Coordinates of C-alpha atoms and ligand atoms in Angstrom, one line a residue:
Chain A
X103 CA -12.9 -5.1 -23.0
X104 CA -14.0 -2.0 -24.9
X105 CA -14.0 -4.3 -28.0
X106 CA -16.3 -6.8 -26.4
X107 CA -18.7 -4.0 -25.4
X108 CA -18.6 -2.5 -28.8
X109 CA -19.3 -5.9 -30.5
X110 CA -22.2 -6.4 -28.2
X111 CA -23.5 -3.0 -29.3
X112 CA -23.6 -1.9 -25.7
X113 CA -24.9 1.6 -24.7
X114 CA -24.9 1.0 -21.0
X115 CA -22.8 -1.3 -18.8
X116 CA -23.8 -2.1 -15.2
X117 CA -20.9 -2.9 -12.9
X118 CA -20.5 -4.5 -9.6
X119 CA -17.7 -3.3 -7.3
X120 CA -14.3 -4.1 -8.7
X121 CA -10.9 -2.7 -7.8
X122 CA -9.4 -4.4 -10.9
X123 CA -11.5 -2.2 -13.2
X124 CA -10.4 0.8 -11.2
X125 CA -6.8 -0.3 -11.8
X126 CA -7.2 -0.2 -15.6
X127 CA -9.4 2.9 -15.7
X128 CA -12.2 1.0 -17.4
X129 CA -15.0 3.5 -16.7
X130 CA -13.1 6.2 -18.5
X131 CA -12.3 3.9 -21.5
X132 CA -16.0 3.0 -21.8
X133 CA -17.1 6.6 -21.6
X134 CA -14.8 7.5 -24.4
X135 CA -16.6 4.9 -26.5
X136 CA -20.0 6.4 -25.7
X137 CA -20.8 3.5 -23.3
X138 CA -22.2 4.6 -20.0
X139 CA -20.8 2.6 -17.0
X140 CA -23.2 2.5 -14.1
X141 CA -21.8 1.4 -10.7
X142 CA -24.3 -0.7 -8.8
X143 CA -22.6 -1.3 -5.5
X144 CA -24.0 1.4 -3.2
X145 CA -20.7 2.8 -2.2
X146 CA -19.4 2.8 -5.8
X147 CA -22.7 4.4 -7.0
X148 CA -22.2 7.2 -4.5
X149 CA -18.6 8.0 -5.5
X150 CA -19.5 7.7 -9.2
X151 CA -22.1 10.4 -8.7
X152 CA -19.5 12.4 -6.9
X153 CA -16.9 11.8 -9.7
X154 CA -14.4 10.4 -7.2
X155 CA -12.4 7.3 -6.7
X156 CA -12.7 4.7 -4.0
X157 CA -10.9 5.6 -0.8
X158 CA -11.1 2.1 0.7
X159 CA -10.9 -1.2 -1.1
X160 CA -14.1 -2.7 0.3
X161 CA -15.9 0.4 1.5
X162 CA -15.3 2.8 -1.4
X163 CA -17.3 5.7 0.0
X164 CA -16.3 5.4 3.6
X165 CA -15.0 9.0 3.5
X166 CA -18.5 10.4 2.9
X167 CA -21.1 11.3 5.6
X168 CA -24.7 10.5 5.1
X169 CA -25.3 14.3 4.8
X170 CA -22.9 14.4 1.9
X171 CA -24.6 11.4 0.3
X172 CA -28.0 13.0 0.6
X173 CA -26.7 16.2 -1.0
X174 CA -25.4 14.2 -3.9
X175 CA -28.6 12.3 -4.4
X176 CA -30.6 15.6 -4.2
X177 CA -28.5 17.1 -6.9
X178 CA -28.9 14.0 -9.1
X179 CA -32.7 13.6 -8.6
X180 CA -33.3 17.3 -8.5
X181 CA -35.4 17.0 -5.4
X182 CA -34.5 17.3 -1.7
X183 CA -33.6 14.0 -0.1
X184 CA -33.4 13.2 3.6
X185 CA -30.1 12.2 5.1
X186 CA -31.5 8.9 6.3
X187 CA -29.4 5.8 5.3
X188 CA -32.4 3.6 4.8
X189 CA -34.1 6.1 2.6
X190 CA -30.9 6.8 0.6
X191 CA -30.5 3.0 0.0
X192 CA -34.2 2.7 -1.1
X193 CA -33.6 5.5 -3.6
X194 CA -30.4 4.0 -5.0
X195 CA -32.2 0.7 -5.3
X196 CA -35.0 2.1 -7.3
X197 CA -32.7 4.0 -9.6
X198 CA -30.4 1.0 -10.1
X199 CA -33.3 -1.4 -10.8
X200 CA -34.0 0.5 -14.1
X201 CA -30.3 0.3 -15.1
X202 CA -30.1 -3.4 -14.5
X203 CA -32.9 -3.9 -17.0
X204 CA -31.6 -1.5 -19.5
X205 CA -27.9 -2.5 -19.6
X206 CA -26.5 -4.6 -22.4
X207 CA -23.5 -5.7 -20.6
X208 CA -22.6 -6.6 -17.0
X209 CA -19.0 -6.1 -15.8
X210 CA -17.8 -7.6 -12.5
X211 CA -14.6 -8.2 -10.7
X212 CA -14.0 -11.5 -9.1
X213 CA -13.0 -12.4 -5.6
X214 CA -11.7 -15.8 -6.6
X215 CA -11.6 -18.2 -9.5
X216 CA -11.6 -21.9 -8.9
X217 CA -9.2 -23.8 -11.2
X218 CA -10.6 -27.3 -11.0
X219 CA -14.2 -26.4 -11.9
X220 CA -13.6 -23.2 -13.9
X221 CA -15.8 -21.1 -11.6
X222 CA -15.6 -17.4 -11.1
X223 CA -16.7 -16.3 -7.6
X224 CA -18.1 -13.1 -6.5
X225 CA -19.1 -12.0 -3.0
X226 CA -21.4 -9.1 -2.2
X227 CA -23.6 -8.0 0.6
X228 CA -26.1 -6.2 -1.6
X229 CA -26.9 -8.8 -4.2
X230 CA -26.0 -6.4 -7.0
X231 CA -23.3 -8.9 -8.2
X232 CA -26.0 -11.5 -8.9
X233 CA -28.0 -9.0 -11.0
X234 CA -25.0 -7.9 -12.9
X235 CA -24.0 -11.4 -13.8
X236 CA -27.5 -12.6 -14.7
X237 CA -29.6 -9.8 -16.3
X238 CA -27.5 -8.4 -19.1
X239 CA -26.8 -10.3 -22.3
X240 CA -23.1 -10.2 -21.9
X241 CA -21.0 -10.7 -18.7
X242 CA -17.4 -9.8 -18.5
X243 CA -15.4 -10.6 -15.3
X244 CA -12.1 -8.9 -14.7
X245 CA -9.6 -10.1 -12.1
X246 CA -6.0 -10.1 -11.1
X247 CA -4.3 -13.2 -12.3
X248 CA -3.3 -14.1 -8.7
X249 CA -6.8 -14.8 -7.5
X250 CA -7.0 -18.4 -8.7
X251 CA -7.4 -21.0 -6.0
X252 CA -6.9 -24.7 -6.8
X253 CA -10.2 -26.3 -5.7
X254 CA -13.7 -25.8 -4.3
X255 CA -12.4 -27.0 -0.9
X256 CA -9.8 -24.2 -0.9
X257 CA -12.5 -21.8 -1.9
X258 CA -14.6 -22.6 1.2
X259 CA -11.6 -21.7 3.4
X260 CA -10.9 -18.5 1.6
X261 CA -14.6 -17.4 1.6
X262 CA -14.7 -17.7 5.3
X263 CA -11.4 -15.9 5.8
X264 CA -12.4 -13.1 3.5
X265 CA -15.8 -12.5 5.1
X266 CA -14.4 -12.5 8.6
X267 CA -11.6 -10.1 8.0
X268 CA -13.5 -7.8 5.7
X269 CA -16.7 -7.3 7.7
X270 CA -16.7 -9.7 10.6
X271 CA -19.3 -11.9 8.9
X272 CA -19.3 -15.7 8.8
X273 CA -20.0 -15.5 5.1
X274 CA -21.0 -12.6 2.9
X275 CA -24.7 -12.3 2.2
X276 CA -24.4 -13.3 -1.5
X277 CA -21.8 -15.7 -2.9
X278 CA -22.2 -15.9 -6.6
X279 CA -20.6 -18.7 -8.5
X280 CA -20.4 -18.3 -12.3
X281 CA -19.4 -21.0 -14.7
X282 CA -19.9 -19.3 -18.0
X283 CA -22.9 -18.3 -20.2
X284 CA -26.4 -19.7 -20.0
X285 CA -26.6 -23.3 -21.1
X286 CA -29.3 -24.9 -23.2
X287 CA -32.4 -25.3 -21.1
X288 CA -31.3 -22.7 -18.5
X289 CA -33.7 -19.9 -17.8
X290 CA -31.3 -17.2 -16.9
X291 CA -27.8 -16.0 -17.3
X292 CA -25.9 -14.2 -20.0
X293 CA -25.6 -15.3 -23.6
X294 CA -21.9 -14.5 -23.6
X295 CA -19.3 -14.7 -20.9
X296 CA -15.7 -13.4 -20.9
X297 CA -13.0 -13.6 -18.3
X298 CA -10.2 -11.1 -18.3
X299 CA -7.1 -11.8 -16.3
X300 CA -4.8 -8.9 -15.4
X301 CA -1.1 -9.3 -15.2
X302 CA 0.3 -5.8 -15.0
X303 CA 3.4 -6.8 -13.2
X304 CA 1.9 -9.5 -11.0
X305 CA 3.3 -12.5 -12.7
X306 CA 6.8 -11.0 -12.7
X307 CA 6.5 -10.9 -8.9
X308 CA 6.0 -14.7 -8.6
X309 CA 9.7 -15.1 -7.7
X310 CA 10.1 -11.4 -6.7
X311 CA 10.5 -9.6 -3.4
X312 CA 6.9 -8.6 -3.3
X313 CA 5.5 -12.1 -4.0
X314 CA 3.7 -12.3 -0.7
X315 CA 1.5 -9.4 -1.7
X316 CA 0.1 -11.7 -4.4
X317 CA -1.8 -13.6 -1.6
X318 CA -3.8 -10.5 -0.8
X319 CA -7.5 -11.2 -0.6
X320 CA -8.4 -7.4 -0.6
X321 CA -10.2 -7.7 2.7
X322 CA -9.2 -4.3 3.8
X323 CA -8.3 -5.3 7.4
X324 CA -4.8 -3.8 7.1
X325 CA -6.3 -0.5 6.1
X326 CA -8.7 -0.5 9.0
X327 CA -5.9 -0.9 11.6
X328 CA -3.3 1.3 9.9
X329 CA -2.6 4.5 12.0
X330 CA -1.4 6.3 8.9
X331 CA -4.4 5.3 6.8
X332 CA -6.7 6.2 9.6
X333 CA -5.3 9.7 9.7
X334 CA -4.9 10.5 6.0
X335 CA -7.6 8.4 4.3
X336 CA -7.4 6.5 1.1
X337 CA -7.2 9.3 -1.4
X338 CA -4.0 10.8 0.0
X339 CA -2.1 7.7 -1.2
X340 CA -2.9 8.9 -4.8
X341 CA -3.1 5.5 -6.4
X342 CA -5.8 2.9 -7.1
X343 CA -5.0 0.8 -4.0
X344 CA -4.6 2.7 -0.7
X345 CA -3.2 1.8 2.7
X346 CA -0.1 -0.3 3.5
X347 CA -1.0 -3.1 1.1
X348 CA -1.7 -0.5 -1.5
X349 CA 1.8 0.8 -1.4
X350 CA 3.1 -2.7 -2.2
X351 CA 0.5 -3.2 -5.0
X352 CA 1.3 0.2 -6.5
X353 CA 5.0 -0.8 -6.6
X354 CA 4.0 -4.1 -8.2
X355 CA 1.8 -2.5 -10.8
X356 CA 3.6 0.7 -11.5
X357 CA 7.2 0.1 -10.5
X358 CA 9.3 1.0 -7.5
X359 CA 9.8 4.5 -8.7
X360 CA 6.2 5.3 -8.2
X361 CA 6.4 4.6 -4.4
X362 CA 9.7 6.3 -3.6
X363 CA 7.9 8.6 -1.1
X364 CA 5.0 6.3 -0.3
X365 CA 7.3 3.6 0.8
X366 CA 8.1 5.8 3.8
X367 CA 4.4 6.5 4.6
X368 CA 4.4 4.0 7.4
X369 CA 5.7 3.9 10.9
X370 CA 6.3 0.2 10.5
X371 CA 4.2 -0.4 13.5
X372 CA 3.2 -3.8 12.2
X373 CA -0.5 -3.6 12.9
X374 CA -1.2 -4.4 9.3
X375 CA 0.7 -7.7 9.3
X376 CA -1.0 -8.6 12.6
X377 CA -4.4 -8.0 11.2
X378 CA -3.8 -9.7 7.8
X379 CA -5.6 -13.1 7.6
X380 CA -3.0 -14.5 5.2
X381 CA -0.1 -13.2 7.2
X382 CA 1.5 -10.9 4.6
X383 CA 4.5 -9.3 6.1
X384 CA 3.8 -5.8 4.8
X385 CA 6.4 -4.0 7.0
X386 CA 9.2 -6.3 5.8
X387 CA 8.3 -5.6 2.2
X388 CA 8.0 -1.8 2.8
X389 CA 11.6 -1.9 4.1
X390 CA 12.5 -3.9 1.0
X391 CA 11.0 -1.2 -1.2
X392 CA 12.9 1.4 0.7
X393 CA 16.1 -0.6 0.1
X394 CA 15.3 -0.7 -3.6
X395 CA 14.6 3.1 -3.7
X396 CA 18.0 3.7 -2.0
X397 CA 19.8 1.2 -4.3
X398 CA 18.3 2.7 -7.4
X399 CA 19.5 6.1 -6.2
X400 CA 16.1 7.6 -6.6
X401 CA 16.0 8.7 -3.0
X402 CA 16.8 12.4 -2.6
X403 CA 20.6 12.9 -2.5
X404 CA 20.5 14.7 0.8
X405 CA 18.8 11.7 2.4
X406 CA 21.4 9.3 0.9
X407 CA 24.3 11.5 2.1
X408 CA 22.8 11.8 5.6
X409 CA 22.4 8.0 6.0
X410 CA 25.8 7.2 4.6
X411 CA 27.3 9.7 7.0
X412 CA 25.4 8.4 9.9
X413 CA 26.7 4.9 9.0
X414 CA 30.2 6.1 9.0
X415 CA 29.7 7.6 12.5
X416 CA 28.1 4.5 13.8
X417 CA 31.1 2.3 12.9
X418 CA 33.6 4.7 14.4
X419 CA 33.2 5.1 18.1
X420 CA 35.6 8.0 18.2
X421 CA 33.5 9.9 15.6
X422 CA 30.4 9.0 17.5
X423 CA 31.8 10.5 20.7
X424 CA 32.9 13.5 18.8
X425 CA 29.4 13.9 17.2
X426 CA 27.9 13.8 20.7
X427 CA 30.2 16.7 21.8
X428 CA 29.5 18.7 18.7
X429 CA 25.8 18.2 19.2
X430 CA 26.1 19.5 22.8
X431 CA 27.8 22.7 21.5
X432 CA 25.4 23.2 18.6
X433 CA 22.3 22.7 20.7
X434 CA 23.3 25.3 23.3
X435 CA 21.3 28.2 21.9
X436 CA 18.2 26.0 21.7
X437 CA 18.2 23.9 24.8
X438 CA 16.2 25.6 27.6
X439 CA 15.1 24.0 30.8
X440 CA 16.4 20.6 29.7
X441 CA 14.4 20.5 26.5
X442 CA 14.6 21.8 22.9
X443 CA 11.4 23.4 21.8
X444 CA 12.5 24.9 18.4
X445 CA 15.2 24.4 15.8
X446 CA 16.0 26.4 12.7
X447 CA 15.2 25.5 9.1
X448 CA 14.3 22.0 8.1
X449 CA 15.4 20.7 11.6
X450 CA 12.1 22.1 12.8
X451 CA 10.2 19.1 11.4
X452 CA 10.4 17.5 14.9
X453 CA 10.3 20.5 17.1
X454 CA 7.3 22.2 15.4
X455 CA 4.9 20.0 17.3
X456 CA 7.1 18.1 19.9
X457 CA 9.9 18.9 22.3
X458 CA 13.2 17.2 21.8
X459 CA 15.5 15.9 24.5
X460 CA 18.9 17.5 24.2
X461 CA 22.1 15.4 24.1
X462 CA 22.8 14.7 27.7
X463 CA 25.4 16.8 29.5
X464 CA 27.3 13.5 29.9
X465 CA 26.3 10.4 27.9
X466 CA 25.7 7.1 29.6
X467 CA 29.0 5.8 28.4
X468 CA 30.9 8.9 29.5
X469 CA 29.4 8.6 33.0
X470 CA 30.0 4.9 33.1
X471 CA 33.7 5.3 32.2
X472 CA 34.1 8.0 34.8
X473 CA 32.6 5.9 37.5
X474 CA 34.8 2.9 36.6
X475 CA 37.8 5.1 36.9
X476 CA 36.7 6.5 40.3
X477 CA 35.8 3.0 41.7
X478 CA 37.2 0.3 39.4
Chain B
X163 CA 25.9 -21.8 45.4
X164 CA 25.0 -20.9 41.9
X165 CA 27.3 -18.6 39.9
X166 CA 26.1 -15.0 39.7
X167 CA 24.5 -14.1 36.4
X168 CA 26.3 -11.8 34.1
X169 CA 24.6 -9.2 31.9
X170 CA 26.1 -6.9 29.3
X171 CA 24.0 -3.8 28.8
X172 CA 23.4 -2.7 25.3
X173 CA 22.6 0.9 26.1
X174 CA 21.7 1.9 22.5
X175 CA 22.3 5.2 20.8
X176 CA 19.2 6.9 22.2
X177 CA 19.8 5.5 25.6
X178 CA 23.4 6.7 25.6
X179 CA 22.8 10.2 24.2
X180 CA 19.4 11.2 25.5
X181 CA 18.4 9.0 28.4
X182 CA 21.5 8.1 30.4
X183 CA 19.5 7.9 33.6
X184 CA 17.6 4.9 32.1
X185 CA 20.8 3.0 31.7
X186 CA 21.8 3.7 35.3
X187 CA 18.4 2.6 36.6
X188 CA 18.9 -0.7 34.7
X189 CA 22.4 -1.1 36.3
X190 CA 21.0 -0.5 39.8
X191 CA 18.0 -2.8 39.2
X192 CA 20.2 -5.6 38.0
X193 CA 22.8 -5.2 40.8
X194 CA 20.1 -5.3 43.4
X195 CA 19.2 -8.7 41.9
X196 CA 22.8 -9.8 42.4
X197 CA 23.6 -9.6 38.7
X198 CA 27.0 -8.6 37.5
X199 CA 26.7 -5.9 35.0
X200 CA 29.2 -4.8 32.4
X201 CA 29.0 -2.3 29.5
X202 CA 31.1 -3.3 26.6
X203 CA 33.0 -0.1 25.6
X204 CA 32.7 1.8 22.4
X205 CA 29.0 1.0 21.7
X206 CA 27.2 3.1 19.2
X207 CA 23.9 1.8 17.8
X208 CA 22.2 -1.5 16.7
X209 CA 21.8 -0.2 13.2
X210 CA 17.9 -0.2 13.2
X211 CA 17.6 3.4 11.8
X212 CA 19.7 2.4 8.8
X213 CA 18.0 -0.9 8.3
X214 CA 14.5 0.5 8.4
X215 CA 15.3 3.2 6.0
X216 CA 16.6 0.6 3.5
X217 CA 20.3 1.2 3.9
X218 CA 21.1 -2.4 4.4
X219 CA 24.8 -2.5 3.5
X220 CA 25.4 0.2 6.0
X221 CA 23.2 -1.5 8.6
X222 CA 25.2 -4.7 8.1
X223 CA 28.5 -3.0 8.9
X224 CA 27.0 -1.5 12.1
X225 CA 25.4 -4.9 13.1
X226 CA 28.6 -6.7 12.5
X227 CA 30.5 -4.4 14.8
X228 CA 27.8 -4.5 17.5
X229 CA 27.5 -8.3 17.4
X230 CA 31.3 -8.5 17.8
X231 CA 31.1 -6.3 20.9
X232 CA 28.8 -8.7 22.6
X233 CA 30.6 -11.9 21.4
X234 CA 31.5 -13.0 25.0
X235 CA 28.3 -11.8 26.8
X236 CA 26.3 -14.3 28.8
X237 CA 23.1 -12.2 28.4
X238 CA 22.6 -9.0 26.5
X239 CA 19.9 -6.7 28.0
X240 CA 18.5 -3.8 25.9
X241 CA 16.3 -1.0 27.2
X242 CA 14.3 -0.7 23.9
X243 CA 12.1 -3.3 22.3
X244 CA 12.9 -2.1 18.9
X245 CA 16.7 -2.5 19.3
X246 CA 16.1 -5.9 20.9
X247 CA 14.0 -6.8 17.9
X248 CA 16.7 -5.7 15.5
X249 CA 19.3 -7.9 17.2
X250 CA 17.0 -10.9 17.6
X251 CA 15.0 -10.7 14.4
X252 CA 17.2 -9.0 11.8
X253 CA 20.8 -9.7 12.8
X254 CA 20.8 -13.4 11.7
X255 CA 19.5 -12.6 8.2
X256 CA 21.5 -9.4 7.8
X257 CA 24.8 -11.1 8.8
X258 CA 24.0 -14.5 7.1
X259 CA 26.6 -14.2 4.4
X260 CA 29.2 -12.1 6.3
X261 CA 31.0 -14.9 8.0
X262 CA 29.3 -13.8 11.2
X263 CA 26.2 -15.9 10.8
X264 CA 26.9 -18.2 13.8
X265 CA 27.8 -15.2 16.0
X266 CA 24.7 -13.3 14.9
X267 CA 22.5 -16.3 15.9
X268 CA 24.2 -16.7 19.3
X269 CA 23.9 -13.0 20.1
X270 CA 20.3 -13.0 19.0
X271 CA 19.5 -15.9 21.2
X272 CA 21.1 -14.3 24.3
X273 CA 19.5 -10.8 23.8
X274 CA 16.5 -9.7 25.9
X275 CA 14.5 -6.6 26.2
X276 CA 14.7 -5.5 29.9
X277 CA 11.2 -6.5 31.0
X278 CA 11.6 -9.9 29.4
X279 CA 14.9 -10.4 31.1
X280 CA 13.6 -9.5 34.5
X281 CA 10.5 -11.6 34.4
X282 CA 11.3 -14.5 32.1
X283 CA 14.9 -15.1 32.9
X284 CA 15.4 -13.8 36.5
X285 CA 11.8 -14.4 37.6
X286 CA 12.0 -11.0 39.4
X287 CA 8.6 -9.4 39.6
X288 CA 8.6 -7.4 42.8
X289 CA 9.8 -3.8 42.7
X290 CA 9.1 -0.6 44.4
X291 CA 7.7 2.3 42.4
X292 CA 9.7 5.5 42.0
X293 CA 6.5 7.3 41.0
X294 CA 3.7 6.6 43.5
X295 CA 0.1 6.7 42.2
X296 CA -1.5 5.7 39.0
X297 CA 0.6 4.6 36.1
X298 CA -0.4 3.4 32.6
X299 CA 1.5 1.4 30.0
X300 CA 2.0 1.9 26.3
X301 CA 2.9 -1.2 24.2
X302 CA 5.7 -0.2 21.9
X303 CA 5.1 -1.8 18.4
X304 CA 8.3 -3.7 18.1
X305 CA 8.1 -5.2 21.6
X306 CA 4.4 -6.1 21.1
X307 CA 4.2 -7.3 17.5
X308 CA 7.9 -7.9 16.9
X309 CA 8.8 -9.8 20.0
X310 CA 5.2 -10.7 21.0
X311 CA 5.6 -9.4 24.5
X312 CA 2.8 -7.7 26.2
X313 CA 2.8 -9.6 29.5
X314 CA 6.2 -9.0 31.1
X315 CA 6.0 -5.2 31.5
X316 CA 2.4 -5.5 32.8
X317 CA 3.4 -8.2 35.3
X318 CA 6.1 -5.8 36.6
X319 CA 3.7 -2.9 36.8
X320 CA 0.9 -4.9 38.4
X321 CA 3.2 -6.1 41.1
X322 CA 4.8 -2.7 41.6
X323 CA 4.5 -1.6 45.2
X324 CA 3.3 1.9 45.6
X325 CA 1.8 2.2 42.2
X326 CA -1.5 1.2 40.5
X327 CA -1.6 0.2 36.9
X328 CA -4.6 1.4 34.9
X329 CA -5.5 0.3 31.4
X330 CA -4.6 2.6 28.5
X331 CA -7.3 2.4 25.8
X332 CA -5.6 1.7 22.5
X333 CA -2.4 0.7 24.4
X334 CA -1.4 -1.4 21.4
X335 CA -1.7 1.4 18.9
X336 CA 1.4 3.1 17.5
X337 CA 2.5 6.4 19.1
X338 CA 3.5 7.7 15.7
X339 CA 7.2 7.7 16.2
X340 CA 8.4 5.2 13.6
X341 CA 12.0 6.5 13.5
X342 CA 12.6 8.6 10.4
X343 CA 8.8 8.5 9.8
X344 CA 8.5 11.1 12.6
X345 CA 10.3 13.7 10.6
X346 CA 9.4 12.6 7.1
X347 CA 5.7 12.9 7.8
X348 CA 5.7 15.1 10.9
X349 CA 2.1 16.1 10.6
X350 CA 0.8 12.6 10.3
X351 CA 3.2 11.4 13.1
X352 CA 1.9 14.2 15.3
X353 CA -1.8 13.4 14.6
X354 CA -1.2 9.8 15.6
X355 CA 0.6 11.0 18.7
X356 CA -2.2 13.3 19.7
X357 CA -4.7 10.5 19.6
X358 CA -2.4 8.4 21.9
X359 CA -1.9 11.3 24.3
X360 CA -5.6 12.0 24.5
X361 CA -6.1 8.4 25.6
X362 CA -3.2 8.7 28.1
X363 CA -4.7 11.8 29.7
X364 CA -8.1 10.2 29.9
X365 CA -6.8 7.5 32.2
X366 CA -6.0 9.9 34.9
X367 CA -2.5 8.3 35.4
X368 CA 0.3 10.6 36.4
X369 CA 2.9 8.5 34.6
X370 CA 3.0 6.9 31.2
X371 CA 5.4 3.9 31.1
X372 CA 7.0 2.5 27.9
X373 CA 9.8 0.1 27.1
X374 CA 11.3 1.9 24.1
X375 CA 13.4 5.0 23.9
X376 CA 11.9 6.0 20.6
X377 CA 8.3 6.0 21.8
X378 CA 9.4 7.8 24.9
X379 CA 11.1 10.6 22.9
X380 CA 7.9 11.0 20.9
X381 CA 5.4 10.8 23.7
X382 CA 7.4 12.8 26.2
X383 CA 8.0 15.4 23.5
X384 CA 4.3 15.7 22.9
X385 CA 3.4 15.7 26.6
X386 CA 5.8 18.5 27.6
X387 CA 4.8 20.5 24.6
X388 CA 1.2 20.4 25.6
X389 CA 2.3 21.1 29.2
X390 CA 0.6 18.0 30.4
X391 CA 1.1 17.0 34.0
X392 CA 1.7 13.4 32.8
X393 CA 5.3 12.2 32.8
X394 CA 6.6 9.7 30.3
X395 CA 9.1 7.4 31.9
X396 CA 11.0 4.3 30.9
X397 CA 10.0 1.2 32.8
X398 CA 13.5 1.0 34.4
X399 CA 13.1 4.4 36.0
X400 CA 9.7 3.5 37.4
X401 CA 10.9 0.2 38.9
X402 CA 13.9 2.0 40.4
X403 CA 12.2 3.0 43.7
X404 CA 14.7 1.3 45.9
X405 CA 14.7 -2.2 47.5
X406 CA 11.3 -3.7 48.0
Ligands
SF4_598 S1 -2.9 -7.4 2.8 FE1 -3.9 -8.9 4.1 S2 -5.2 -7.6 5.4 FE2 -4.6 -6.3 3.7 S3 -6.2 -6.4 2.3 FE3 -4.7 -8.0 1.7 S4 -5.4 -9.8 2.8 FE4 -6.5 -8.2 3.7

């Protein structure tokens, strides 16, 4: 892609929102070549000014308040700017209008590509995608290889699903269909068009355990309902794609080893799978990743030993009963008033913030057996 | 005269070790409904903690053993939605190649979470509350999204004499337990819990009802830590207020 830009003699590239270009660190690569990338999606523009990465796959700057955005803009324009969303948008619009006209190359992602007509499809709510694909001399679209749908009829279905799950709209405000460069007699459009398909481990998953994740539309619904994402935010995941689906995509793109901890960053509550419009069973695949992490022996040894021991106890009822008795003895110094409020060392992970019930004086099965004996 | 129904109680590890009263409430409830209850001896666990952490070979061994224990059961009743889900949803796949495939399928088909068994099998919906006043209900994730059950527990609580069911805002949101998640990411788990408990306290209910021992451990642990007047109880304990 840098080659294409270089050949076009580009100094500036305007971009519409694209997670695929985030995935390959395109902005950094362009900058190294002296080409200035300019993000034109409002959210992306904000985080580019802040030198950050998107924290959400469709709302990249969702972690910023309007006050923070106003501060950023003030710094950039070297004049005070009011924290009013409409005013902020007007400013960004004016700034970006200049860039659209100056840029030599336009870079976009793609929400879909249609196989039977050779069409690349882009949806936006701001219309910036349309400017990026029509004003500069060269247009490069980058997309994951999995985003191809067979026909226009299929596209109609997916466009409606995407808009509904992403933002609750019937359709996004702008749906841009691109079928290559400007043709003879056409008044607008680029002189050159390039389509870049990313593999990065995707194709290998066609028959793999994570294949369902290839159906992801990047609508973001699973992030919005995820209790973990809602607490920690997108950046805490530490990779391009955040949230529950992001864990699967990271494993796909960077290998299972890269998610050995993240695979456990889920309570497996299933809200993601419930919200997903294409019914991707994310919890099932998170468990699968945990299995791979365990099988590859990249889980911490203490964890592996603990679970193997637990398994031994659970298939031997005599050991299980013994463990209950041992637990009762060991908990004695800590169980007060029928509850455990603190435990030493790493055992404190639970009790730091929550009380723990002690092992009952007599377990259900002990009491049951005693009652049977008394009154058979 | 129809033959009396027979139920085998799968008490589960948490039920056995930490909440024995819940098991006895279930036994009383079922006996009052003229059900013959047995408890197959030497039970341990359904294997869910191993399974969810990715230790599938180990989970398979536990599942095989547990399925065998309930081989002759007419109905299997489980106090936790998550364990019921494990048996119904995961046993068949887990035991598919173990020679126990048929057994796993049969046990799965005969297994019920308590509220489902009461309402959908026995048609029993009228009970007397052991905790008078306002109660509210938390949907545990595996019962709600795993077994698609949100109605049965509410039917029981709506018809509960002596108690008034009030809606819990965000009832379908996770309590933050998630098994080993609760100690792997204790801060995140607790933040999720705090949100849940704030919602619970805002209802003004004196009692928070759930159908899962895991959620109860988490939510009760949080409530007593913050010295809340709200008690977290298992559905069986709440229904166990004597004959209607
Ligand atoms: S996994 Fe499903 S819900 Fe999440 S972004 Fe992809 S399509 Fe949307």
